[in-house]
Amino acid sequence: MPGTNLTREEKVRILTVIEEKVPVNETVRRTGRNKATIHRLKAVARDLPPASVPPAKPRFGRPRKTTAELQRNLPDVLGNVAQHTIQHRLQKELHLPCRRPAKKPLLTDKMRKARLAFVHKYRHWTPEQWEKVKWSDESTVQYVKMSGNRVRRPVTASRFDHRYTKKAVKHPDHVMVWGCFSGAVGRGGLYFLPRNVTMNSDQYIEVSNEHLLTFYDIHGCLGCLKE
């Protein structure tokens, strides 16, 4: 358990294993602690009387604001507690990590009903039947990557220093890629539209006739679905 202090019970258990002349690797396996922790505890215990357990090191820093009583009465007393303190308690003690929400399509009621109807219609299909389905979809790739979050901590420079700013392009060039695959064979073909051209209904029909149907026959598919 890296990053946590040894409890008294852990110290007793490790020292007991050490007294049994157990090899270090076996001690690591039994206790779940690394070699450095075991050697450090052994060195400290060597200078103490027999059967003594090394005491915990004194803690430094400011006293904790969020005591056990505070945690029981959080709604009433959070007024003067720092945001970082609250975040630390939530993540480290209450095991409530902070995560960015996953990006998923915004579905209307009509779209949900259509998807549920699809699931009910094909819920009895076997894996072998699904392997005969040809799937196709298209995706847009930007020449300049705009997504993603980075954190920088420059010590002396301004946050607007050109070395630490995130470069942005207002309307970046992009290319649209169409592809298909099946469970039985794998990837089919890839088709790249001209630069900065977005797929429309006419182009999709053209791509399907010229590319999708070719791989549909090659893969021996019995159906086709678009993501």
PDB file of C-alpha atoms in Angstrom:
ATOM      1  CA  MET A   1       0.000   0.000   0.000  1.00  0.00           C
ATOM      2  CA  PRO A   2       2.315   2.795  -1.182  1.00  0.00           C
ATOM      3  CA  GLY A   3       1.715   6.284   0.129  1.00  0.00           C
ATOM      4  CA  THR A   4       0.263   5.220   3.512  1.00  0.00           C
ATOM      5  CA  ASN A   5       1.884   5.014   6.940  1.00  0.00           C
ATOM      6  CA  LEU A   6       2.353   1.720   8.727  1.00  0.00           C
ATOM      7  CA  THR A   7      -0.174   1.040  11.448  1.00  0.00           C
ATOM      8  CA  ARG A   8       0.920  -0.467  14.755  1.00  0.00           C
ATOM      9  CA  GLU A   9      -0.626  -3.802  13.742  1.00  0.00           C
ATOM     10  CA  GLU A  10       1.344  -3.797  10.479  1.00  0.00           C
ATOM     11  CA  LYS A  11       4.582  -3.040  12.293  1.00  0.00           C
ATOM     12  CA  VAL A  12       4.005  -5.927  14.708  1.00  0.00           C
ATOM     13  CA  ARG A  13       3.220  -8.298  11.844  1.00  0.00           C
ATOM     14  CA  ILE A  14       6.303  -7.286   9.846  1.00  0.00           C
ATOM     15  CA  LEU A  15       8.621  -7.507  12.863  1.00  0.00           C
ATOM     16  CA  THR A  16       7.215 -10.939  13.707  1.00  0.00           C
ATOM     17  CA  VAL A  17       7.977 -12.167  10.198  1.00  0.00           C
ATOM     18  CA  ILE A  18      11.478 -10.670  10.387  1.00  0.00           C
ATOM     19  CA  GLU A  19      12.166 -12.468  13.687  1.00  0.00           C
ATOM     20  CA  GLU A  20      11.256 -15.742  11.978  1.00  0.00           C
ATOM     21  CA  LYS A  21      14.230 -15.200   9.611  1.00  0.00           C
ATOM     22  CA  VAL A  22      11.915 -15.125   6.606  1.00  0.00           C
ATOM     23  CA  PRO A  23      13.605 -13.915   3.375  1.00  0.00           C
ATOM     24  CA  VAL A  24      12.859 -10.333   2.374  1.00  0.00           C
ATOM     25  CA  ASN A  25      11.011 -11.298  -0.814  1.00  0.00           C
ATOM     26  CA  GLU A  26       8.723 -13.606   1.151  1.00  0.00           C
ATOM     27  CA  THR A  27       8.191 -10.863   3.742  1.00  0.00           C
ATOM     28  CA  VAL A  28       7.148  -8.510   0.945  1.00  0.00           C
ATOM     29  CA  ARG A  29       4.699 -11.084  -0.350  1.00  0.00           C
ATOM     30  CA  ARG A  30       3.167 -11.713   3.073  1.00  0.00           C
ATOM     31  CA  THR A  31       2.868  -8.112   4.217  1.00  0.00           C
ATOM     32  CA  GLY A  32       2.233  -6.268   0.964  1.00  0.00           C
ATOM     33  CA  ARG A  33       4.924  -3.703   1.764  1.00  0.00           C
ATOM     34  CA  ASN A  34       8.014  -2.979  -0.333  1.00  0.00           C
ATOM     35  CA  LYS A  35      11.606  -3.821   0.562  1.00  0.00           C
ATOM     36  CA  ALA A  36      12.542  -0.246   1.477  1.00  0.00           C
ATOM     37  CA  THR A  37       9.757  -0.042   4.058  1.00  0.00           C
ATOM     38  CA  ILE A  38      10.738  -3.385   5.584  1.00  0.00           C
ATOM     39  CA  HIS A  39      14.452  -2.496   5.779  1.00  0.00           C
ATOM     40  CA  ARG A  40      13.641   0.911   7.277  1.00  0.00           C
ATOM     41  CA  LEU A  41      11.404  -0.602   9.975  1.00  0.00           C
ATOM     42  CA  LYS A  42      14.017  -3.253  10.737  1.00  0.00           C
ATOM     43  CA  ALA A  43      16.733  -0.606  11.167  1.00  0.00           C
ATOM     44  CA  VAL A  44      14.592   1.483  13.530  1.00  0.00           C
ATOM     45  CA  ALA A  45      13.554  -1.541  15.617  1.00  0.00           C
ATOM     46  CA  ARG A  46      17.193  -2.656  15.978  1.00  0.00           C
ATOM     47  CA  ASP A  47      17.911   0.290  18.327  1.00  0.00           C
ATOM     48  CA  LEU A  48      14.874  -0.372  20.550  1.00  0.00           C
ATOM     49  CA  PRO A  49      14.449  -2.818  23.456  1.00  0.00           C
ATOM     50  CA  PRO A  50      13.274  -6.337  22.541  1.00  0.00           C
ATOM     51  CA  ALA A  51       9.565  -6.674  21.677  1.00  0.00           C
ATOM     52  CA  SER A  52       9.255  -2.901  21.278  1.00  0.00           C
ATOM     53  CA  VAL A  53       7.318  -1.410  18.382  1.00  0.00           C
ATOM     54  CA  PRO A  54       8.724   1.764  16.786  1.00  0.00           C
ATOM     55  CA  PRO A  55       6.394   4.707  17.472  1.00  0.00           C
ATOM     56  CA  ALA A  56       4.888   6.778  14.690  1.00  0.00           C
ATOM     57  CA  LYS A  57       6.895   9.762  13.516  1.00  0.00           C
ATOM     58  CA  PRO A  58       5.626  13.170  14.631  1.00  0.00           C
ATOM     59  CA  ARG A  59       3.524  14.931  12.007  1.00  0.00           C
ATOM     60  CA  PHE A  60       4.321  18.441  10.826  1.00  0.00           C
ATOM     61  CA  GLY A  61       2.160  21.105   9.272  1.00  0.00           C
ATOM     62  CA  ARG A  62      -1.087  22.731  10.237  1.00  0.00           C
ATOM     63  CA  PRO A  63      -3.644  20.772  12.275  1.00  0.00           C
ATOM     64  CA  ARG A  64      -6.491  19.236  10.342  1.00  0.00           C
ATOM     65  CA  LYS A  65      -9.610  21.341  10.027  1.00  0.00           C
ATOM     66  CA  THR A  66     -11.879  18.444   9.149  1.00  0.00           C
ATOM     67  CA  THR A  67     -12.071  16.412  12.328  1.00  0.00           C
ATOM     68  CA  ALA A  68     -14.357  13.431  12.835  1.00  0.00           C
ATOM     69  CA  GLU A  69     -16.990  15.753  14.296  1.00  0.00           C
ATOM     70  CA  LEU A  70     -16.703  18.019  11.257  1.00  0.00           C
ATOM     71  CA  GLN A  71     -17.187  15.113   8.884  1.00  0.00           C
ATOM     72  CA  ARG A  72     -20.400  14.185  10.697  1.00  0.00           C
ATOM     73  CA  ASN A  73     -21.736  17.738  10.421  1.00  0.00           C
ATOM     74  CA  LEU A  74     -20.417  18.853   7.022  1.00  0.00           C
ATOM     75  CA  PRO A  75     -23.557  20.684   5.854  1.00  0.00           C
ATOM     76  CA  ASP A  76     -23.402  23.121   8.781  1.00  0.00           C
ATOM     77  CA  VAL A  77     -19.705  23.921   9.110  1.00  0.00           C
ATOM     78  CA  LEU A  78     -18.151  24.039   5.642  1.00  0.00           C
ATOM     79  CA  GLY A  79     -18.165  27.810   5.486  1.00  0.00           C
ATOM     80  CA  ASN A  80     -14.494  28.373   6.448  1.00  0.00           C
ATOM     81  CA  VAL A  81     -12.954  25.183   5.041  1.00  0.00           C
ATOM     82  CA  ALA A  82     -10.773  25.506   1.933  1.00  0.00           C
ATOM     83  CA  GLN A  83     -11.860  23.880  -1.306  1.00  0.00           C
ATOM     84  CA  HIS A  84      -8.627  21.869  -1.489  1.00  0.00           C
ATOM     85  CA  THR A  85      -9.310  20.426   1.970  1.00  0.00           C
ATOM     86  CA  ILE A  86     -12.755  19.254   0.920  1.00  0.00           C
ATOM     87  CA  GLN A  87     -11.375  17.720  -2.291  1.00  0.00           C
ATOM     88  CA  HIS A  88      -8.676  15.898  -0.345  1.00  0.00           C
ATOM     89  CA  ARG A  89     -11.162  14.414   2.118  1.00  0.00           C
ATOM     90  CA  LEU A  90     -13.516  13.324  -0.659  1.00  0.00           C
ATOM     91  CA  GLN A  91     -10.775  11.596  -2.650  1.00  0.00           C
ATOM     92  CA  LYS A  92      -8.476  10.166   0.023  1.00  0.00           C
ATOM     93  CA  GLU A  93     -10.832   9.326   2.866  1.00  0.00           C
ATOM     94  CA  LEU A  94     -14.286   8.927   1.360  1.00  0.00           C
ATOM     95  CA  HIS A  95     -12.895   7.359  -1.856  1.00  0.00           C
ATOM     96  CA  LEU A  96     -14.928   9.628  -4.138  1.00  0.00           C
ATOM     97  CA  PRO A  97     -12.527  10.391  -7.011  1.00  0.00           C
ATOM     98  CA  CYS A  98     -13.003  13.338  -9.347  1.00  0.00           C
ATOM     99  CA  ARG A  99     -13.396  12.316 -12.993  1.00  0.00           C
ATOM    100  CA  ARG A 100     -14.263  14.154 -16.174  1.00  0.00           C
ATOM    101  CA  PRO A 101     -17.642  12.997 -17.533  1.00  0.00           C
ATOM    102  CA  ALA A 102     -17.555  10.584 -20.450  1.00  0.00           C
ATOM    103  CA  LYS A 103     -18.714  12.047 -23.756  1.00  0.00           C
ATOM    104  CA  LYS A 104     -21.790  10.318 -25.141  1.00  0.00           C
ATOM    105  CA  PRO A 105     -24.306  11.286 -27.861  1.00  0.00           C
ATOM    106  CA  LEU A 106     -27.290  13.343 -26.737  1.00  0.00           C
ATOM    107  CA  LEU A 107     -30.270  11.035 -27.315  1.00  0.00           C
ATOM    108  CA  THR A 108     -33.854  12.206 -27.717  1.00  0.00           C
ATOM    109  CA  ASP A 109     -36.817  10.093 -26.606  1.00  0.00           C
ATOM    110  CA  LYS A 110     -37.376   9.083 -30.225  1.00  0.00           C
ATOM    111  CA  MET A 111     -33.772   7.924 -30.574  1.00  0.00           C
ATOM    112  CA  ARG A 112     -33.941   5.943 -27.320  1.00  0.00           C
ATOM    113  CA  LYS A 113     -37.129   4.198 -28.429  1.00  0.00           C
ATOM    114  CA  ALA A 114     -35.563   3.333 -31.789  1.00  0.00           C
ATOM    115  CA  ARG A 115     -32.495   1.835 -30.108  1.00  0.00           C
ATOM    116  CA  LEU A 116     -34.584  -0.179 -27.676  1.00  0.00           C
ATOM    117  CA  ALA A 117     -36.701  -1.472 -30.558  1.00  0.00           C
ATOM    118  CA  PHE A 118     -33.521  -2.517 -32.376  1.00  0.00           C
ATOM    119  CA  VAL A 119     -32.225  -4.352 -29.305  1.00  0.00           C
ATOM    120  CA  HIS A 120     -35.497  -6.230 -28.778  1.00  0.00           C
ATOM    121  CA  LYS A 121     -35.678  -7.160 -32.456  1.00  0.00           C
ATOM    122  CA  TYR A 122     -32.216  -8.744 -32.581  1.00  0.00           C
ATOM    123  CA  ARG A 123     -31.768  -9.900 -28.974  1.00  0.00           C
ATOM    124  CA  HIS A 124     -31.935 -13.569 -30.005  1.00  0.00           C
ATOM    125  CA  TRP A 125     -29.172 -13.328 -32.612  1.00  0.00           C
ATOM    126  CA  THR A 126     -26.139 -15.537 -32.075  1.00  0.00           C
ATOM    127  CA  PRO A 127     -22.497 -14.337 -32.215  1.00  0.00           C
ATOM    128  CA  GLU A 128     -22.158 -16.162 -35.530  1.00  0.00           C
ATOM    129  CA  GLN A 129     -24.988 -14.112 -37.012  1.00  0.00           C
ATOM    130  CA  TRP A 130     -23.472 -10.839 -35.823  1.00  0.00           C
ATOM    131  CA  GLU A 131     -20.153 -11.776 -37.403  1.00  0.00           C
ATOM    132  CA  LYS A 132     -21.911 -11.691 -40.777  1.00  0.00           C
ATOM    133  CA  VAL A 133     -22.958  -8.056 -40.335  1.00  0.00           C
ATOM    134  CA  LYS A 134     -21.025  -5.320 -42.132  1.00  0.00           C
ATOM    135  CA  TRP A 135     -20.570  -2.194 -40.003  1.00  0.00           C
ATOM    136  CA  SER A 136     -19.650   1.209 -41.427  1.00  0.00           C
ATOM    137  CA  ASP A 137     -19.054   4.686 -40.050  1.00  0.00           C
ATOM    138  CA  GLU A 138     -17.209   7.913 -40.767  1.00  0.00           C
ATOM    139  CA  SER A 139     -15.109  10.171 -38.559  1.00  0.00           C
ATOM    140  CA  THR A 140     -13.508  13.602 -38.832  1.00  0.00           C
ATOM    141  CA  VAL A 141      -9.774  14.045 -38.213  1.00  0.00           C
ATOM    142  CA  GLN A 142      -8.402  17.540 -37.609  1.00  0.00           C
ATOM    143  CA  TYR A 143      -4.976  18.566 -38.879  1.00  0.00           C
ATOM    144  CA  VAL A 144      -4.477  20.604 -35.697  1.00  0.00           C
ATOM    145  CA  LYS A 145      -5.387  18.816 -32.489  1.00  0.00           C
ATOM    146  CA  MET A 146      -7.679  21.015 -30.405  1.00  0.00           C
ATOM    147  CA  SER A 147      -8.916  18.604 -27.751  1.00  0.00           C
ATOM    148  CA  GLY A 148      -7.264  17.472 -24.544  1.00  0.00           C
ATOM    149  CA  ASN A 149      -6.379  19.199 -21.274  1.00  0.00           C
ATOM    150  CA  ARG A 150      -2.872  19.951 -20.080  1.00  0.00           C
ATOM    151  CA  VAL A 151      -1.715  21.393 -16.781  1.00  0.00           C
ATOM    152  CA  ARG A 152       1.460  23.441 -16.509  1.00  0.00           C
ATOM    153  CA  ARG A 153       3.069  24.903 -13.409  1.00  0.00           C
ATOM    154  CA  PRO A 154       5.589  27.547 -14.529  1.00  0.00           C
ATOM    155  CA  VAL A 155       7.449  28.900 -11.515  1.00  0.00           C
ATOM    156  CA  THR A 156       8.316  32.397 -12.712  1.00  0.00           C
ATOM    157  CA  ALA A 157       6.724  32.887 -16.142  1.00  0.00           C
ATOM    158  CA  SER A 158       3.278  34.336 -16.744  1.00  0.00           C
ATOM    159  CA  ARG A 159       0.473  31.987 -17.760  1.00  0.00           C
ATOM    160  CA  PHE A 160       0.340  34.002 -21.014  1.00  0.00           C
ATOM    161  CA  ASP A 161       3.998  33.309 -21.845  1.00  0.00           C
ATOM    162  CA  HIS A 162       4.022  31.865 -25.375  1.00  0.00           C
ATOM    163  CA  ARG A 163       5.995  28.846 -24.143  1.00  0.00           C
ATOM    164  CA  TYR A 164       3.153  27.777 -21.870  1.00  0.00           C
ATOM    165  CA  THR A 165       0.049  28.670 -23.875  1.00  0.00           C
ATOM    166  CA  LYS A 166      -2.080  26.190 -25.761  1.00  0.00           C
ATOM    167  CA  LYS A 167      -2.106  27.101 -29.448  1.00  0.00           C
ATOM    168  CA  ALA A 168      -5.544  27.248 -31.084  1.00  0.00           C
ATOM    169  CA  VAL A 169      -6.769  27.559 -34.661  1.00  0.00           C
ATOM    170  CA  LYS A 170     -10.220  29.040 -35.213  1.00  0.00           C
ATOM    171  CA  HIS A 171     -11.286  26.812 -38.106  1.00  0.00           C
ATOM    172  CA  PRO A 172      -8.737  23.981 -38.433  1.00  0.00           C
ATOM    173  CA  ASP A 173      -8.489  21.968 -41.625  1.00  0.00           C
ATOM    174  CA  HIS A 174      -9.938  18.493 -41.416  1.00  0.00           C
ATOM    175  CA  VAL A 175     -10.390  15.347 -43.438  1.00  0.00           C
ATOM    176  CA  MET A 176     -13.290  12.913 -43.179  1.00  0.00           C
ATOM    177  CA  VAL A 177     -12.555   9.182 -43.210  1.00  0.00           C
ATOM    178  CA  TRP A 178     -15.056   6.436 -43.975  1.00  0.00           C
ATOM    179  CA  GLY A 179     -14.446   2.796 -43.055  1.00  0.00           C
ATOM    180  CA  CYS A 180     -16.138  -0.561 -42.611  1.00  0.00           C
ATOM    181  CA  PHE A 181     -15.510  -3.897 -40.880  1.00  0.00           C
ATOM    182  CA  SER A 182     -17.120  -7.231 -40.078  1.00  0.00           C
ATOM    183  CA  GLY A 183     -16.717  -9.636 -37.179  1.00  0.00           C
ATOM    184  CA  ALA A 184     -15.901 -12.556 -39.477  1.00  0.00           C
ATOM    185  CA  VAL A 185     -13.032 -10.968 -41.447  1.00  0.00           C
ATOM    186  CA  GLY A 186     -12.148  -7.694 -39.738  1.00  0.00           C
ATOM    187  CA  ARG A 187     -11.369  -4.343 -41.334  1.00  0.00           C
ATOM    188  CA  GLY A 188     -12.666  -3.575 -44.778  1.00  0.00           C
ATOM    189  CA  GLY A 189     -11.714  -0.531 -46.792  1.00  0.00           C
ATOM    190  CA  LEU A 190     -10.919   3.071 -45.872  1.00  0.00           C
ATOM    191  CA  TYR A 191     -11.987   6.021 -47.978  1.00  0.00           C
ATOM    192  CA  PHE A 192     -10.727   9.585 -47.457  1.00  0.00           C
ATOM    193  CA  LEU A 193     -12.913  12.450 -48.583  1.00  0.00           C
ATOM    194  CA  PRO A 194     -11.257  15.553 -50.041  1.00  0.00           C
ATOM    195  CA  ARG A 195      -9.818  18.013 -47.562  1.00  0.00           C
ATOM    196  CA  ASN A 196     -12.428  20.070 -45.642  1.00  0.00           C
ATOM    197  CA  VAL A 197     -15.310  18.209 -47.308  1.00  0.00           C
ATOM    198  CA  THR A 198     -18.063  16.843 -45.055  1.00  0.00           C
ATOM    199  CA  MET A 199     -20.024  13.709 -45.908  1.00  0.00           C
ATOM    200  CA  ASN A 200     -23.573  14.347 -47.123  1.00  0.00           C
ATOM    201  CA  SER A 201     -26.322  11.979 -48.261  1.00  0.00           C
ATOM    202  CA  ASP A 202     -25.279  11.966 -51.930  1.00  0.00           C
ATOM    203  CA  GLN A 203     -21.636  11.285 -51.074  1.00  0.00           C
ATOM    204  CA  TYR A 204     -22.628   8.548 -48.647  1.00  0.00           C
ATOM    205  CA  ILE A 205     -24.649   6.779 -51.342  1.00  0.00           C
ATOM    206  CA  GLU A 206     -21.686   7.079 -53.712  1.00  0.00           C
ATOM    207  CA  VAL A 207     -19.243   5.697 -51.133  1.00  0.00           C
ATOM    208  CA  SER A 208     -21.611   2.844 -50.297  1.00  0.00           C
ATOM    209  CA  ASN A 209     -22.015   1.838 -53.929  1.00  0.00           C
ATOM    210  CA  GLU A 210     -18.313   2.074 -54.777  1.00  0.00           C
ATOM    211  CA  HIS A 211     -16.727   0.752 -51.570  1.00  0.00           C
ATOM    212  CA  LEU A 212     -19.181  -0.749 -49.086  1.00  0.00           C
ATOM    213  CA  LEU A 213     -20.813  -3.223 -51.470  1.00  0.00           C
ATOM    214  CA  THR A 214     -17.413  -4.458 -52.655  1.00  0.00           C
ATOM    215  CA  PHE A 215     -16.288  -5.448 -49.157  1.00  0.00           C
ATOM    216  CA  TYR A 216     -19.792  -6.647 -48.341  1.00  0.00           C
ATOM    217  CA  ASP A 217     -19.382  -9.367 -50.977  1.00  0.00           C
ATOM    218  CA  ILE A 218     -15.733 -10.095 -50.098  1.00  0.00           C
ATOM    219  CA  HIS A 219     -16.589 -10.649 -46.404  1.00  0.00           C
ATOM    220  CA  GLY A 220     -19.653 -12.736 -47.238  1.00  0.00           C
ATOM    221  CA  CYS A 221     -21.953 -10.588 -45.094  1.00  0.00           C
ATOM    222  CA  LEU A 222     -25.700 -11.051 -44.732  1.00  0.00           C
ATOM    223  CA  GLY A 223     -26.579  -7.572 -43.457  1.00  0.00           C
ATOM    224  CA  CYS A 224     -25.269  -4.044 -43.096  1.00  0.00           C
ATOM    225  CA  LEU A 225     -25.491  -1.539 -40.249  1.00  0.00           C
ATOM    226  CA  LYS A 226     -24.218   2.019 -39.928  1.00  0.00           C
ATOM    227  CA  GLU A 227     -22.877   3.215 -36.593  1.00  0.00           C
TER     228      GLU A 227
END
